[in-house]
GROMACS .gro file of C-alpha atoms in nm:
model
  434
    1MET     CA    1   0.831   6.085  -0.742
    2LYS     CA    2   0.709   5.742  -0.859
    3ALA     CA    3   1.037   5.684  -1.041
    4LEU     CA    4   1.231   5.785  -0.731
    5ALA     CA    5   1.018   5.558  -0.514
    6GLY     CA    6   1.071   5.271  -0.759
    7ALA     CA    7   1.446   5.332  -0.760
    8MET     CA    8   1.451   5.339  -0.380
    9LEU     CA    9   1.252   5.016  -0.365
   10LEU     CA   10   1.485   4.850  -0.617
   11GLY     CA   11   1.782   4.968  -0.412
   12MET     CA   12   1.630   4.823  -0.095
   13VAL     CA   13   1.567   4.489  -0.268
   14THR     CA   14   1.925   4.486  -0.397
   15LEU     CA   15   2.062   4.564  -0.053
   16ALA     CA   16   1.842   4.294   0.102
   17SER     CA   17   1.968   4.039  -0.151
   18ALA     CA   18   2.327   4.142  -0.088
   19ALA     CA   19   2.274   4.112   0.284
   20HIS     CA   20   2.127   3.765   0.240
   21ALA     CA   21   2.399   3.643   0.001
   22GLY     CA   22   2.658   3.435   0.177
   23THR     CA   23   2.441   3.361   0.479
   24THR     CA   24   2.331   3.007   0.385
   25LEU     CA   25   2.558   2.702   0.380
   26VAL     CA   26   2.482   2.489   0.075
   27GLY     CA   27   2.515   2.112   0.068
   28GLY     CA   28   2.350   1.792  -0.038
   29GLY     CA   29   2.408   1.433  -0.139
   30ALA     CA   30   2.295   1.125   0.051
   31THR     CA   31   1.921   1.065   0.076
   32LEU     CA   32   1.953   0.806   0.357
   33PRO     CA   33   2.004   1.067   0.634
   34ALA     CA   34   1.807   1.346   0.460
   35LEU     CA   35   1.504   1.319   0.686
   36GLY     CA   36   1.731   1.340   0.989
   37TYR     CA   37   1.935   1.625   0.847
   38GLY     CA   38   1.643   1.832   0.718
   39GLY     CA   39   1.321   1.689   0.862
   40ASP     CA   40   1.133   1.700   0.530
   41VAL     CA   41   1.182   1.491   0.218
   42THR     CA   42   0.881   1.608   0.017
   43HIS     CA   43   1.116   1.807  -0.208
   44ARG     CA   44   1.465   1.741  -0.341
   45GLN     CA   45   1.595   2.070  -0.200
   46ILE     CA   46   1.527   2.083   0.172
   47THR     CA   47   1.485   2.391   0.385
   48PRO     CA   48   1.547   2.231   0.726
   49VAL     CA   49   1.254   2.226   0.967
   50ALA     CA   50   1.254   2.253   1.346
   51GLY     CA   51   1.398   1.950   1.525
   52SER     CA   52   1.619   1.839   1.237
   53LEU     CA   53   1.998   1.836   1.272
   54LEU     CA   54   2.054   2.126   1.034
   55ALA     CA   55   1.774   2.334   1.185
   56VAL     CA   56   1.904   2.280   1.537
   57TYR     CA   57   2.253   2.374   1.415
   58SER     CA   58   2.118   2.698   1.264
   59ALA     CA   59   1.931   2.780   1.585
   60GLN     CA   60   2.259   2.808   1.774
   61THR     CA   61   2.371   3.167   1.821
   62GLY     CA   62   2.588   3.286   1.533
   63ASN     CA   63   2.526   2.990   1.302
   64PRO     CA   64   2.386   3.044   0.949
   65GLN     CA   65   2.093   2.884   0.771
   66THR     CA   66   2.151   2.574   0.558
   67SER     CA   67   2.013   2.408   0.247
   68TYR     CA   68   2.033   2.038   0.156
   69CYS     CA   69   1.971   1.885  -0.188
   70GLN     CA   70   1.894   1.514  -0.208
   71THR     CA   71   2.102   1.392  -0.501
   72GLY     CA   72   2.221   1.056  -0.372
   73SER     CA   73   2.572   0.990  -0.246
   74GLY     CA   74   2.739   0.938  -0.582
   75ALA     CA   75   2.615   1.262  -0.735
   76GLY     CA   76   2.684   1.443  -0.408
   77LYS     CA   77   3.050   1.345  -0.417
   78ASN     CA   78   3.074   1.452  -0.781
   79ILE     CA   79   2.918   1.790  -0.702
   80LEU     CA   80   3.160   1.835  -0.412
   81ALA     CA   81   3.444   1.768  -0.659
   82GLY     CA   82   3.297   1.984  -0.936
   83ALA     CA   83   3.347   1.689  -1.168
   84THR     CA   84   3.244   1.624  -1.524
   85VAL     CA   85   3.153   1.259  -1.581
   86GLY     CA   86   3.100   1.178  -1.946
   87THR     CA   87   2.876   1.458  -2.068
   88VAL     CA   88   2.732   1.536  -1.723
   89VAL     CA   89   2.868   1.848  -1.556
   90TYR     CA   90   2.827   1.854  -1.177
   91ASN     CA   91   2.829   2.196  -1.015
   92VAL     CA   92   2.696   2.344  -0.691
   93GLN     CA   93   2.518   2.611  -0.897
   94ASN     CA   94   2.311   2.363  -1.098
   95ALA     CA   95   1.945   2.334  -1.005
   96CYS     CA   96   1.804   2.085  -0.755
   97PRO     CA   97   1.463   2.006  -0.910
   98ASP     CA   98   1.203   1.760  -0.787
   99GLY     CA   99   1.135   1.454  -1.000
  100ALA     CA  100   1.284   1.123  -1.100
  101ALA     CA  101   1.605   1.256  -1.257
  102THR     CA  102   1.910   1.281  -1.034
  103PRO     CA  103   2.006   1.648  -0.979
  104THR     CA  104   2.353   1.755  -1.092
  105GLY     CA  105   2.377   2.048  -0.851
  106PHE     CA  106   2.281   2.161  -0.502
  107GLY     CA  107   2.062   2.454  -0.615
  108ALA     CA  108   2.283   2.730  -0.473
  109PRO     CA  109   2.101   3.011  -0.662
  110ALA     CA  110   1.773   2.918  -0.493
  111VAL     CA  111   1.923   3.030  -0.160
  112SER     CA  112   2.109   3.333  -0.300
  113ARG     CA  113   2.451   3.168  -0.305
  114THR     CA  114   2.550   3.248  -0.663
  115ASP     CA  115   2.892   3.333  -0.522
  116LEU     CA  116   2.984   2.973  -0.443
  117THR     CA  117   3.234   2.790  -0.660
  118GLN     CA  118   3.220   2.478  -0.443
  119PRO     CA  119   2.967   2.331  -0.198
  120ASN     CA  120   3.009   2.402   0.171
  121PHE     CA  121   2.947   2.038   0.261
  122ALA     CA  122   2.813   1.710   0.128
  123GLY     CA  123   2.660   1.393   0.266
  124ALA     CA  124   2.751   1.040   0.156
  125ASP     CA  125   2.675   0.691   0.284
  126SER     CA  126   2.917   0.540   0.036
  127PRO     CA  127   3.251   0.662   0.172
  128LEU     CA  128   3.515   0.812  -0.054
  129SER     CA  129   3.669   0.562  -0.292
  130LEU     CA  130   4.014   0.595  -0.444
  131THR     CA  131   3.839   0.701  -0.764
  132ASP     CA  132   3.637   0.966  -0.577
  133TYR     CA  133   3.957   1.098  -0.419
  134SER     CA  134   4.134   1.114  -0.755
  135THR     CA  135   3.834   1.286  -0.915
  136TYR     CA  136   3.828   1.546  -0.639
  137THR     CA  137   4.199   1.628  -0.643
  138THR     CA  138   4.201   1.642  -1.024
  139ASN     CA  139   3.919   1.899  -1.027
  140ARG     CA  140   4.022   2.087  -0.712
  141PRO     CA  141   4.405   2.066  -0.710
  142SER     CA  142   4.440   2.335  -0.441
  143SER     CA  143   4.224   2.144  -0.191
  144LYS     CA  144   4.167   1.800  -0.041
  145PRO     CA  145   3.836   1.634   0.049
  146ILE     CA  146   3.764   1.583   0.417
  147GLN     CA  147   3.531   1.317   0.555
  148PHE     CA  148   3.391   1.241   0.900
  149PRO     CA  149   3.132   0.977   1.006
  150ALA     CA  150   2.808   1.138   1.125
  151VAL     CA  151   2.509   0.907   1.165
  152ALA     CA  152   2.390   0.551   1.106
  153GLY     CA  153   2.067   0.450   0.941
  154ALA     CA  154   1.873   0.125   0.925
  155VAL     CA  155   1.811   0.002   0.570
  156ALA     CA  156   1.453  -0.125   0.571
  157ILE     CA  157   1.293  -0.377   0.338
  158THR     CA  158   0.969  -0.215   0.225
  159PHE     CA  159   0.698  -0.411   0.041
  160ASN     CA  160   0.350  -0.391  -0.106
  161LYS     CA  161   0.153  -0.701  -0.193
  162ALA     CA  162  -0.222  -0.749  -0.177
  163ASN     CA  163  -0.326  -0.980   0.110
  164VAL     CA  164   0.023  -0.969   0.264
  165ASN     CA  165  -0.013  -0.765   0.581
  166SER     CA  166   0.319  -0.848   0.743
  167LEU     CA  167   0.648  -0.995   0.636
  168ALA     CA  168   0.897  -1.157   0.873
  169LEU     CA  169   1.212  -1.212   0.671
  170THR     CA  170   1.536  -1.379   0.765
  171ASP     CA  171   1.874  -1.284   0.624
  172ALA     CA  172   1.858  -1.598   0.412
  173LEU     CA  173   1.531  -1.487   0.252
  174VAL     CA  174   1.663  -1.135   0.192
  175CYS     CA  175   1.962  -1.287   0.014
  176LYS     CA  176   1.741  -1.503  -0.208
  177ILE     CA  177   1.492  -1.228  -0.294
  178PHE     CA  178   1.749  -0.968  -0.398
  179SER     CA  179   1.958  -1.219  -0.592
  180GLY     CA  180   1.645  -1.326  -0.780
  181GLN     CA  181   1.652  -1.684  -0.647
  182ILE     CA  182   1.305  -1.620  -0.504
  183SER     CA  183   1.116  -1.440  -0.778
  184ASP     CA  184   0.746  -1.504  -0.710
  185TRP     CA  185   0.526  -1.439  -0.409
  186SER     CA  186   0.399  -1.796  -0.435
  187ASP     CA  187   0.741  -1.941  -0.346
  188SER     CA  188   0.690  -2.188  -0.061
  189GLN     CA  189   0.989  -2.043   0.125
  190LEU     CA  190   0.785  -1.728   0.192
  191VAL     CA  191   0.506  -1.909   0.377
  192ALA     CA  192   0.705  -1.904   0.700
  193ALA     CA  193   0.758  -1.530   0.648
  194GLY     CA  194   0.383  -1.469   0.658
  195VAL     CA  195   0.279  -1.482   0.293
  196PRO     CA  196  -0.063  -1.656   0.285
  197ALA     CA  197  -0.130  -1.955   0.064
  198GLY     CA  198  -0.276  -1.857  -0.271
  199VAL     CA  199  -0.083  -1.531  -0.300
  200SER     CA  200   0.116  -1.522  -0.623
  201GLY     CA  201   0.268  -1.292  -0.878
  202PRO     CA  202   0.618  -1.176  -0.970
  203ILE     CA  203   0.831  -1.006  -0.706
  204ASN     CA  204   0.907  -0.663  -0.849
  205VAL     CA  205   1.234  -0.552  -0.693
  206VAL     CA  206   1.264  -0.173  -0.662
  207TYR     CA  207   1.623  -0.055  -0.631
  208ARG     CA  208   1.832   0.261  -0.639
  209SER     CA  209   1.928   0.353  -0.995
  210ASP     CA  210   2.164   0.631  -0.886
  211GLY     CA  211   2.499   0.609  -0.712
  212SER     CA  212   2.365   0.533  -0.368
  213GLY     CA  213   2.512   0.502  -0.022
  214THR     CA  214   2.199   0.310   0.075
  215SER     CA  215   2.294   0.055  -0.193
  216PHE     CA  216   2.648   0.053  -0.054
  217GLY     CA  217   2.528  -0.013   0.301
  218PHE     CA  218   2.277  -0.275   0.189
  219SER     CA  219   2.531  -0.454  -0.029
  220ASN     CA  220   2.790  -0.434   0.249
  221HIS     CA  221   2.551  -0.647   0.455
  222LEU     CA  222   2.460  -0.881   0.167
  223SER     CA  223   2.819  -0.956   0.073
  224SER     CA  224   2.899  -1.036   0.436
  225ILE     CA  225   2.595  -1.245   0.525
  226CYS     CA  226   2.488  -1.419   0.204
  227GLY     CA  227   2.800  -1.617   0.123
  228GLY     CA  228   2.797  -1.758  -0.226
  229THR     CA  229   3.088  -1.877  -0.431
  230ALA     CA  230   3.393  -1.713  -0.584
  231SER     CA  231   3.201  -1.671  -0.908
  232LEU     CA  232   2.853  -1.602  -0.769
  233HIS     CA  233   2.812  -1.350  -0.486
  234PHE     CA  234   2.693  -0.999  -0.407
  235ILE     CA  235   2.941  -0.715  -0.464
  236THR     CA  236   2.968  -0.422  -0.224
  237ASP     CA  237   2.915  -0.111  -0.434
  238GLN     CA  238   2.711   0.208  -0.458
  239SER     CA  239   2.567   0.089  -0.792
  240PHE     CA  240   2.295  -0.172  -0.744
  241ALA     CA  241   2.348  -0.300  -1.098
  242LYS     CA  242   2.707  -0.381  -0.994
  243VAL     CA  243   2.588  -0.529  -0.661
  244VAL     CA  244   2.379  -0.799  -0.836
  245SER     CA  245   2.581  -0.825  -1.158
  246LEU     CA  246   2.701  -1.182  -1.095
  247TYR     CA  247   2.346  -1.298  -1.028
  248LYS     CA  248   2.175  -1.075  -1.284
  249PRO     CA  249   2.408  -0.958  -1.562
  250THR     CA  250   2.096  -0.799  -1.709
  251ILE     CA  251   1.846  -0.644  -1.467
  252PRO     CA  252   1.507  -0.821  -1.507
  253THR     CA  253   1.245  -0.617  -1.689
  254ASN     CA  254   1.008  -0.621  -1.391
  255TRP     CA  255   1.272  -0.475  -1.157
  256ASN     CA  256   1.235  -0.100  -1.119
  257GLY     CA  257   1.518   0.149  -1.066
  258GLN     CA  258   1.453   0.482  -0.890
  259SER     CA  259   1.668   0.781  -0.792
  260GLY     CA  260   1.663   0.855  -0.419
  261ASN     CA  261   1.512   0.674  -0.123
  262ALA     CA  262   1.188   0.871  -0.138
  263ASN     CA  263   1.124   0.765  -0.499
  264VAL     CA  264   1.197   0.401  -0.411
  265VAL     CA  265   0.943   0.412  -0.129
  266ASN     CA  266   0.680   0.591  -0.338
  267THR     CA  267   0.722   0.337  -0.618
  268VAL     CA  268   0.681   0.045  -0.379
  269VAL     CA  269   0.368   0.201  -0.228
  270GLY     CA  270   0.214   0.238  -0.573
  271LEU     CA  271   0.315  -0.097  -0.724
  272ASP     CA  272   0.151  -0.422  -0.619
  273GLY     CA  273   0.403  -0.703  -0.577
  274ALA     CA  274   0.690  -0.463  -0.513
  275ILE     CA  275   0.970  -0.503  -0.262
  276GLY     CA  276   1.264  -0.270  -0.220
  277TYR     CA  277   1.523  -0.134   0.019
  278ALA     CA  278   1.532   0.219   0.156
  279GLU     CA  279   1.631   0.411   0.465
  280ALA     CA  280   1.389   0.327   0.746
  281ALA     CA  281   1.312   0.694   0.817
  282ASN     CA  282   1.183   0.739   0.460
  283VAL     CA  283   0.974   0.424   0.482
  284ASN     CA  284   0.828   0.524   0.816
  285ASN     CA  285   0.765   0.881   0.699
  286ALA     CA  286   0.553   0.749   0.409
  287ALA     CA  287   0.364   0.507   0.636
  288ALA     CA  288   0.477   0.229   0.403
  289GLN     CA  289   0.489  -0.137   0.505
  290PHE     CA  290   0.823  -0.282   0.603
  291ALA     CA  291   0.948  -0.627   0.696
  292THR     CA  292   1.120  -0.737   1.010
  293VAL     CA  293   1.456  -0.903   0.953
  294ASN     CA  294   1.566  -1.180   1.189
  295GLY     CA  295   1.282  -1.069   1.415
  296PHE     CA  296   1.401  -0.706   1.442
  297ASP     CA  297   1.218  -0.390   1.342
  298PRO     CA  298   1.423  -0.132   1.143
  299VAL     CA  299   1.254   0.162   1.313
  300ALA     CA  300   1.217   0.045   1.671
  301ASP     CA  301   1.523  -0.176   1.706
  302LEU     CA  302   1.805   0.060   1.615
  303SER     CA  303   1.987   0.185   1.923
  304ASN     CA  304   1.988   0.555   2.011
  305LYS     CA  305   2.363   0.572   1.950
  306ILE     CA  306   2.577   0.320   1.766
  307THR     CA  307   2.924   0.286   1.910
  308ILE     CA  308   3.209   0.265   1.663
  309SER     CA  309   3.537   0.150   1.813
  310SER     CA  310   3.827   0.385   1.746
  311SER     CA  311   4.015   0.081   1.616
  312SER     CA  312   3.754   0.052   1.339
  313VAL     CA  313   3.829   0.403   1.211
  314VAL     CA  314   4.118   0.443   0.967
  315TYR     CA  315   4.258   0.765   0.824
  316ASN     CA  316   4.377   0.858   0.476
  317SER     CA  317   4.226   0.538   0.336
  318ALA     CA  318   3.946   0.485   0.087
  319ILE     CA  319   3.735   0.214  -0.073
  320ASN     CA  320   3.925   0.030  -0.342
  321GLY     CA  321   3.658  -0.182  -0.507
  322ALA     CA  322   3.558  -0.522  -0.375
  323ASP     CA  323   3.732  -0.852  -0.315
  324PRO     CA  324   3.686  -1.055  -0.635
  325THR     CA  325   3.607  -1.378  -0.450
  326THR     CA  326   3.381  -1.250  -0.169
  327GLY     CA  327   3.243  -0.917  -0.287
  328LYS     CA  328   3.336  -0.751   0.041
  329ALA     CA  329   3.466  -0.394   0.031
  330VAL     CA  330   3.843  -0.348   0.009
  331VAL     CA  331   4.001  -0.056   0.195
  332SER     CA  332   4.337   0.077   0.075
  333ALA     CA  333   4.565   0.360   0.180
  334ILE     CA  334   4.557   0.675  -0.031
  335SER     CA  335   4.889   0.725  -0.209
  336PRO     CA  336   5.053   0.963  -0.183
  337ALA     CA  337   4.901   1.010   0.159
  338PRO     CA  338   4.754   1.352   0.241
  339SER     CA  339   4.964   1.549   0.488
  340THR     CA  340   4.676   1.561   0.739
  341SER     CA  341   4.448   1.289   0.876
  342CYS     CA  342   4.119   1.438   0.761
  343ILE     CA  343   3.962   1.145   0.578
  344ALA     CA  344   3.813   0.927   0.850
  345LEU     CA  345   3.672   0.596   0.727
  346VAL     CA  346   3.477   0.345   0.934
  347GLN     CA  347   3.582   0.001   0.816
  348PRO     CA  348   3.273  -0.139   0.634
  349SER     CA  349   3.328  -0.473   0.808
  350ALA     CA  350   3.265  -0.299   1.143
  351TYR     CA  351   2.896  -0.247   1.066
  352ALA     CA  352   2.825  -0.508   0.797
  353ILE     CA  353   2.661  -0.746   1.045
  354GLN     CA  354   2.509  -0.603   1.362
  355SER     CA  355   2.559  -0.837   1.657
  356SER     CA  356   2.237  -0.718   1.820
  357GLY     CA  357   1.931  -0.530   1.704
  358TYR     CA  358   1.831  -0.466   1.345
  359PRO     CA  359   2.101  -0.620   1.122
  360ILE     CA  360   2.117  -0.395   0.811
  361VAL     CA  361   2.283  -0.061   0.879
  362ALA     CA  362   2.459   0.206   0.673
  363VAL     CA  363   2.703   0.465   0.805
  364SER     CA  364   2.666   0.816   0.665
  365TYR     CA  365   2.941   1.078   0.645
  366LEU     CA  366   2.968   1.454   0.621
  367LEU     CA  367   3.226   1.573   0.368
  368GLY     CA  368   3.382   1.908   0.298
  369ASN     CA  369   3.676   2.091   0.145
  370SER     CA  370   4.005   2.157   0.321
  371ASN     CA  371   4.059   2.481   0.129
  372GLY     CA  372   3.861   2.744  -0.054
  373ASN     CA  373   3.590   2.786   0.210
  374GLY     CA  374   3.651   3.161   0.227
  375THR     CA  375   3.432   3.356   0.467
  376ASP     CA  376   3.228   3.038   0.532
  377ALA     CA  377   3.523   2.851   0.685
  378ALA     CA  378   3.433   2.907   1.051
  379ASN     CA  379   3.073   2.805   0.989
  380VAL     CA  380   3.178   2.497   0.792
  381ARG     CA  381   3.388   2.388   1.091
  382THR     CA  382   3.094   2.409   1.331
  383LEU     CA  383   2.860   2.238   1.084
  384LEU     CA  384   3.091   1.940   1.024
  385GLY     CA  385   3.135   1.915   1.401
  386ALA     CA  386   2.761   1.929   1.474
  387PRO     CA  387   2.714   1.548   1.503
  388TYR     CA  388   2.971   1.553   1.787
  389ASN     CA  389   2.820   1.852   1.969
  390SER     CA  390   2.595   1.725   2.249
  391THR     CA  391   2.419   2.062   2.280
  392ILE     CA  392   2.302   2.015   1.922
  393THR     CA  393   2.244   1.639   1.915
  394ASN     CA  394   2.044   1.639   2.239
  395ALA     CA  395   1.798   1.882   2.080
  396VAL     CA  396   1.753   1.688   1.755
  397THR     CA  397   1.423   1.499   1.727
  398THR     CA  398   1.460   1.355   1.374
  399ILE     CA  399   1.755   1.134   1.469
  400GLY     CA  400   1.740   0.895   1.760
  401ASN     CA  401   1.536   0.623   1.921
  402THR     CA  402   1.347   0.689   2.240
  403SER     CA  403   1.009   0.580   2.374
  404LEU     CA  404   0.858   0.889   2.210
  405ASN     CA  405   1.062   0.909   1.895
  406GLN     CA  406   1.175   0.624   1.670
  407THR     CA  407   1.336   0.736   1.347
  408GLY     CA  408   1.550   0.452   1.214
  409LEU     CA  409   1.848   0.688   1.237
  410ALA     CA  410   2.107   0.705   1.514
  411PHE     CA  411   2.400   0.927   1.595
  412LEU     CA  412   2.739   0.760   1.614
  413ASN     CA  413   2.939   0.734   1.931
  414VAL     CA  414   3.282   0.759   1.772
  415ASP     CA  415   3.612   0.891   1.905
  416LEU     CA  416   3.827   1.077   1.651
  417THR     CA  417   4.063   1.222   1.911
  418SER     CA  418   4.437   1.163   1.930
  419SER     CA  419   4.745   1.309   2.093
  420THR     CA  420   4.714   1.591   1.841
  421TYR     CA  421   4.339   1.652   1.867
  422ALA     CA  422   4.181   1.668   2.214
  423THR     CA  423   3.826   1.666   2.080
  424ASN     CA  424   3.647   1.561   1.763
  425GLN     CA  425   3.573   1.928   1.694
  426ALA     CA  426   3.944   2.011   1.723
  427ARG     CA  427   4.021   1.763   1.445
  428VAL     CA  428   3.746   1.911   1.227
  429ASN     CA  429   3.873   2.263   1.293
  430ALA     CA  430   4.225   2.175   1.183
  431CYS     CA  431   4.103   1.998   0.869
  432VAL     CA  432   3.906   2.297   0.741
  433ALA     CA  433   4.224   2.494   0.673
  434ASN     CA  434   4.074   2.800   0.508
   0.00000   0.00000   0.00000
């Protein structure tokens, strides 16, 4: 009887697991929008909480649960592609552990998706580059990557220095601090920013050590606003070491690299003399100090929706490095061009310098696969279209800026329609072929 009861119980558990398998969409990548997507960044792998974009999506009748692993944009794109880079194998089935190391997978087994051979979606603030596109098509020859802009996020300057209670930076000071031209808190140029006389000590820059869309967005602003010369300027890139390579061929020993926005913020909070850049939502969530830039607050002064002109969106194009004399991002057409227009890219120049409000902004994308989605295809379509679904976005509380809720994240007001696609969702639907 006991054996029979145990067998029945085991059978019930097996049936329950089988019923659960395939019911969760698995994704990950960018950490900049992670708080908005999942509502909780205390762990690398997020189970979305009420009010977050993914939780609101799942609450709609017929939609599945989701899981999001914070790997950073670079690793997220590699996991989407199923790439092997050097000795590192990226795969959706690899674990998504907490800690300083960048995960190489989205933790699919943790949500009973051992059946997946590719992620359902990915997030990236550094848009697809020509190299990313080539990596994807090499590893997934029967599919193409798809990419749609989803949200914008303010990149905040967070700091921690004893006796410095506020910091009012200008773009010029941001340029000098992150190029290393201002390297000590005693620099007289910081007096006007609110650093009291007598404060001193090295400025310990905390930066993203992983392939980061936050670094891409930050450097997109720096290369546009800081000027420089043909031989000495910031370079727009997802690698911060590349961003500052002309100023600092070797990263100073007191500069501190961290994987993910949350780790950058936590390091700044725990290190006197530190200053770093991170998504404003992460900074605000940790109750960390942050500077104003040009008099604007990264949390309060980001509009509820950021309008992107349709003329600023190009299709079947990707990032092709940076201009060698200015460091600004170069956008080139993908060749041979995909047969469909499913890679939508917001020209980096369109958001490099905000004409009003907080000046440093990154645009974050949702990515997916054109083919191989299997029984998840219909759900992938609705998920990738969620940022354009007003029923969903109006219920999200972790993205937006109202008198009651200031997150440092904003949905995009962007039109992807054409004579072929009457709505943004129609374009998404056509791009997720199967």
